[in-house]
CSV table of C-alpha atoms in Angstrom, one decimal:
chain,number,residue,atom,x,y,z
V,1,ASP,CA,0.0,0.0,0.0
V,2,SER,CA,1.6,3.2,-1.2
V,3,GLY,CA,-0.6,5.5,1.0
V,4,VAL,CA,-2.0,7.3,-2.0
V,5,THR,CA,-5.8,6.8,-2.5
V,6,GLN,CA,-7.6,7.3,-5.7
V,7,THR,CA,-11.4,7.1,-6.2
V,8,PRO,CA,-13.2,5.7,-8.0
V,9,LYS,CA,-11.3,2.7,-9.2
V,10,HIS,CA,-13.5,2.3,-12.3
V,11,LEU,CA,-15.7,4.8,-14.1
V,12,ILE,CA,-17.8,4.3,-17.2
V,13,THR,CA,-19.5,7.3,-18.7
V,14,ALA,CA,-20.8,8.5,-22.0
V,15,THR,CA,-19.3,10.9,-24.5
V,16,GLY,CA,-19.9,14.5,-23.8
V,17,GLN,CA,-20.1,14.0,-20.1
V,18,ARG,CA,-18.0,15.4,-17.2
V,19,VAL,CA,-16.3,13.4,-14.5
V,20,THR,CA,-14.2,14.1,-11.4
V,21,LEU,CA,-11.4,11.9,-10.3
V,22,ARG,CA,-10.1,12.2,-6.7
V,23,CYS,CA,-6.7,11.7,-5.1
V,24,SER,CA,-5.6,11.7,-1.5
V,25,PRO,CA,-1.9,11.9,-1.2
V,26,ARG,CA,0.3,10.2,1.3
V,27,SER,CA,0.3,11.8,4.7
V,28,GLY,CA,2.8,14.6,4.7
V,29,ASP,CA,3.2,14.8,0.9
V,30,LEU,CA,2.7,18.3,-0.5
V,31,SER,CA,3.1,17.5,-4.2
V,32,VAL,CA,0.5,15.8,-6.3
V,33,TYR,CA,1.0,14.7,-9.9
V,34,TRP,CA,-1.6,13.5,-12.4
V,35,TYR,CA,-0.7,11.1,-15.3
V,36,GLN,CA,-2.7,9.5,-18.1
V,37,GLN,CA,-1.8,6.1,-19.3
V,38,SER,CA,-3.5,4.9,-22.5
V,39,LEU,CA,-3.4,1.4,-23.8
V,40,ASP,CA,0.1,0.5,-25.1
V,41,GLN,CA,1.3,4.0,-24.3
V,42,GLY,CA,3.6,5.3,-21.7
V,43,LEU,CA,2.9,7.6,-18.9
V,44,GLN,CA,1.8,11.1,-20.0
V,45,PHE,CA,2.3,13.8,-17.5
V,46,LEU,CA,-0.7,16.0,-17.1
V,47,ILE,CA,-0.1,18.4,-14.2
V,48,GLN,CA,1.6,18.9,-10.9
V,49,TYR,CA,0.4,20.8,-7.8
V,50,TYR,CA,2.5,21.7,-4.8
V,51,ASN,CA,0.8,22.8,-1.6
V,52,GLY,CA,-2.2,24.1,-3.4
V,53,GLU,CA,-0.6,25.8,-6.3
V,54,GLU,CA,0.0,24.6,-9.9
V,55,ARG,CA,3.7,23.8,-10.3
V,56,ALA,CA,4.1,22.2,-13.7
V,57,LYS,CA,1.9,21.5,-16.7
V,58,GLY,CA,2.3,18.8,-19.2
V,59,ASN,CA,0.2,17.7,-22.1
V,60,ILE,CA,-3.1,18.5,-20.4
V,61,LEU,CA,-6.1,19.2,-22.7
V,62,GLU,CA,-8.1,22.4,-22.2
V,63,ARG,CA,-11.1,20.2,-21.5
V,64,PHE,CA,-9.2,18.9,-18.4
V,65,SER,CA,-8.6,20.8,-15.2
V,66,ALA,CA,-7.3,20.1,-11.8
V,67,GLN,CA,-6.9,21.6,-8.4
V,68,GLN,CA,-5.4,20.9,-5.0
V,69,PHE,CA,-7.4,21.8,-1.9
V,70,PRO,CA,-6.2,23.1,1.4
V,71,ASP,CA,-6.3,19.6,2.9
V,72,LEU,CA,-4.0,18.6,0.0
V,73,HIS,CA,-6.3,16.2,-1.8
V,74,SER,CA,-6.6,16.8,-5.5
V,75,GLU,CA,-9.3,16.5,-8.1
V,76,LEU,CA,-8.9,16.0,-11.8
V,77,ASN,CA,-11.9,17.2,-13.8
V,78,LEU,CA,-12.5,15.9,-17.3
V,79,SER,CA,-15.2,17.4,-19.4
V,80,SER,CA,-16.8,17.0,-22.9
V,81,LEU,CA,-15.4,13.5,-22.8
V,82,GLU,CA,-14.4,11.7,-26.0
V,83,LEU,CA,-13.8,8.1,-26.7
V,84,GLY,CA,-10.1,8.8,-26.9
V,85,ASP,CA,-10.1,9.9,-23.2
V,86,SER,CA,-10.5,6.3,-22.1
V,87,ALA,CA,-7.4,5.5,-20.1
V,88,LEU,CA,-5.9,4.8,-16.8
V,89,TYR,CA,-5.5,8.0,-14.8
V,90,PHE,CA,-2.8,7.9,-12.1
V,91,CYS,CA,-2.2,10.2,-9.2
V,92,ALA,CA,1.2,10.3,-7.5
V,93,SER,CA,2.4,12.2,-4.5
V,94,SER,CA,5.8,13.2,-3.1
V,95,VAL,CA,7.1,15.2,-0.2
V,96,GLY,CA,8.7,18.0,-2.3
V,97,THR,CA,8.7,19.5,-5.7
V,98,GLY,CA,11.4,17.6,-7.4
V,99,GLU,CA,14.4,18.0,-5.3
V,100,ARG,CA,16.9,15.2,-5.4
V,101,ASN,CA,15.8,12.0,-3.7
V,102,THR,CA,12.2,12.9,-4.3
V,103,GLU,CA,10.5,9.5,-4.6
V,104,ALA,CA,7.0,9.5,-6.1
V,105,PHE,CA,4.3,7.2,-4.6
V,106,PHE,CA,1.5,6.1,-6.9
V,107,GLY,CA,-2.1,5.3,-6.4
V,108,GLN,CA,-3.8,2.3,-8.0
V,109,GLY,CA,-5.3,4.5,-10.7
V,110,THR,CA,-8.8,5.2,-12.0
V,111,ARG,CA,-9.8,3.3,-15.1
V,112,LEU,CA,-12.0,5.6,-17.2
V,113,THR,CA,-14.1,4.1,-20.0
V,114,VAL,CA,-15.9,6.5,-22.3
V,115,VAL,CA,-18.7,4.8,-24.3
U,1,GLY,CA,14.6,20.6,-18.8
U,2,ASN,CA,15.1,17.1,-17.5
U,3,SER,CA,14.4,14.1,-19.8
U,4,VAL,CA,14.7,10.4,-19.8
U,5,THR,CA,15.0,8.1,-22.7
U,6,GLN,CA,14.5,4.3,-22.4
U,7,MET,CA,14.5,1.5,-24.9
U,8,GLU,CA,11.3,0.7,-26.6
U,9,GLY,CA,9.6,-2.5,-25.9
U,10,PRO,CA,8.2,-4.9,-25.8
U,11,VAL,CA,11.0,-7.1,-24.7
U,12,THR,CA,10.3,-10.8,-24.7
U,13,LEU,CA,12.7,-13.2,-22.9
U,14,SER,CA,12.7,-16.8,-21.9
U,15,GLU,CA,12.7,-17.6,-18.2
U,16,GLU,CA,16.3,-17.5,-16.7
U,17,ALA,CA,17.5,-15.2,-19.5
U,18,PHE,CA,19.6,-12.1,-18.8
U,19,LEU,CA,17.8,-8.8,-18.9
U,20,THR,CA,19.0,-5.4,-19.8
U,21,ILE,CA,16.7,-2.4,-20.3
U,22,ASN,CA,18.6,0.8,-21.3
U,23,CYS,CA,18.0,4.2,-19.8
U,24,THR,CA,19.8,7.4,-20.5
U,25,TYR,CA,19.0,10.8,-19.1
U,26,THR,CA,19.5,14.6,-19.6
U,27,ALA,CA,19.5,16.7,-16.5
U,28,THR,CA,21.2,19.7,-14.9
U,29,GLY,CA,23.2,19.2,-11.8
U,30,TYR,CA,23.2,15.9,-9.9
U,31,PRO,CA,19.8,14.1,-10.2
U,32,SER,CA,18.7,11.0,-8.4
U,33,LEU,CA,17.7,8.1,-10.6
U,34,PHE,CA,14.9,5.6,-10.2
U,35,TRP,CA,13.4,2.5,-11.7
U,36,TYR,CA,9.7,1.9,-11.2
U,37,VAL,CA,7.8,-1.2,-12.0
U,38,GLN,CA,4.1,-1.6,-12.9
U,39,TYR,CA,2.6,-5.1,-12.7
U,40,PRO,CA,-0.5,-5.8,-14.6
U,41,GLY,CA,-3.5,-4.0,-13.2
U,42,GLU,CA,-1.5,-2.1,-10.7
U,43,GLY,CA,0.0,1.3,-10.1
U,44,LEU,CA,3.7,2.1,-10.3
U,45,GLN,CA,6.0,1.1,-7.4
U,46,LEU,CA,9.6,1.9,-6.7
U,47,LEU,CA,11.9,-0.9,-7.7
U,48,LEU,CA,15.3,0.7,-6.9
U,49,LYS,CA,17.1,4.0,-6.8
U,50,ALA,CA,20.6,5.6,-6.8
U,51,THR,CA,21.3,9.1,-5.6
U,52,LYS,CA,24.9,9.8,-6.7
U,53,ALA,CA,27.4,8.8,-9.4
U,54,ASP,CA,28.6,5.2,-9.2
U,55,ASP,CA,25.9,4.2,-6.8
U,56,LYS,CA,24.3,0.8,-7.5
U,57,GLY,CA,20.7,0.4,-6.7
U,58,SER,CA,19.4,-3.2,-6.2
U,59,ASN,CA,16.2,-4.9,-5.3
U,60,LYS,CA,14.6,-8.3,-6.0
U,61,GLY,CA,17.6,-9.4,-8.1
U,62,PHE,CA,17.5,-6.2,-10.2
U,63,GLU,CA,20.4,-3.8,-10.4
U,64,ALA,CA,21.2,-0.5,-11.9
U,65,THR,CA,24.4,1.6,-11.7
U,66,TYR,CA,24.4,5.4,-11.9
U,67,ARG,CA,26.9,6.3,-14.6
U,68,LYS,CA,27.4,10.0,-14.8
U,69,GLU,CA,30.0,9.8,-17.6
U,70,THR,CA,27.5,8.1,-19.9
U,71,THR,CA,24.4,9.6,-18.3
U,72,SER,CA,22.9,6.1,-18.1
U,73,PHE,CA,21.1,4.0,-15.5
U,74,HIS,CA,20.5,0.6,-17.2
U,75,LEU,CA,18.4,-2.0,-15.5
U,76,GLU,CA,19.8,-5.5,-15.3
U,77,LYS,CA,18.8,-8.9,-13.9
U,78,GLY,CA,20.8,-12.0,-14.3
U,79,SER,CA,17.9,-14.5,-14.5
U,80,VAL,CA,14.4,-13.3,-15.1
U,81,GLN,CA,11.2,-15.1,-14.0
U,82,VAL,CA,7.7,-15.2,-15.4
U,83,SER,CA,6.7,-13.1,-12.4
U,84,ASP,CA,9.0,-10.3,-13.6
U,85,SER,CA,6.6,-9.6,-16.5
U,86,ALA,CA,5.7,-6.0,-16.1
U,87,VAL,CA,6.3,-2.5,-17.5
U,88,TYR,CA,9.5,-0.8,-16.2
U,89,PHE,CA,9.9,2.9,-16.0
U,90,CYS,CA,13.1,4.8,-15.6
U,91,ALA,CA,12.8,8.2,-13.8
U,92,LEU,CA,14.8,11.0,-12.4
U,93,THR,CA,14.4,13.9,-9.9
U,94,GLY,CA,16.4,17.0,-9.3
U,95,GLY,CA,16.8,20.6,-10.1
U,96,TYR,CA,13.4,21.3,-8.4
U,97,GLN,CA,11.7,20.0,-11.5
U,98,LYS,CA,8.9,17.5,-11.5
U,99,VAL,CA,9.6,13.8,-11.4
U,100,THR,CA,10.4,12.9,-15.0
U,101,PHE,CA,9.6,9.5,-16.3
U,102,GLY,CA,10.7,7.6,-19.4
U,103,THR,CA,8.0,6.1,-21.7
U,104,GLY,CA,8.2,2.6,-20.1
U,105,THR,CA,9.4,-0.7,-21.4
U,106,LYS,CA,7.1,-3.7,-21.4
U,107,LEU,CA,8.8,-7.0,-20.4
U,108,GLN,CA,7.3,-10.3,-21.1
U,109,VAL,CA,8.9,-13.4,-19.8
U,110,ILE,CA,7.8,-16.8,-21.2
U,111,PRO,CA,8.2,-20.1,-19.5
């Protein structure tokens, strides 16, 4: 158990809909990262938050947004969903912002299926 | 910025074969280097790490040596098992940039 909790584990929704994925980081971790992993593809970095503020942005679509709340949990909002958004979405957390020795701890992921 | 390049997969080996998965990196300063493993249906978990040049990380029979002169951190195992079938990710941290991952290499070990 990594200590990172993601909910829900599975989500099936229709095209055009909006969903929210939730992540609770490990106790004490201030950074939260979101990644998308499609079938047969690597890990695509979406966005990072550190202590409530956006820290780094990757290949995140405009239809997607995220935030980190004062209690440090994070939510990833996906809207106007398309079939191609079907993927595994991972959350990871770390103590710092990318200093040396910063180990990332991953949740089990949310599998999103858009039909 | 930081970047990690690892060999493309999939890699298919017979049980007890020798494994090498190549990883090279670009980073400023002195990053720390990691290998993560993702078993089917699971999230990523840390396999091993090395924090300075010439350090060797090891775990579960896997090894990787931090080579600053060649900017590499190749993953090796002397005798793979079917249970090692997974996706392996090379990663680095440092320079106050986000954790940077390679694209992953899928390993399939056949009996």
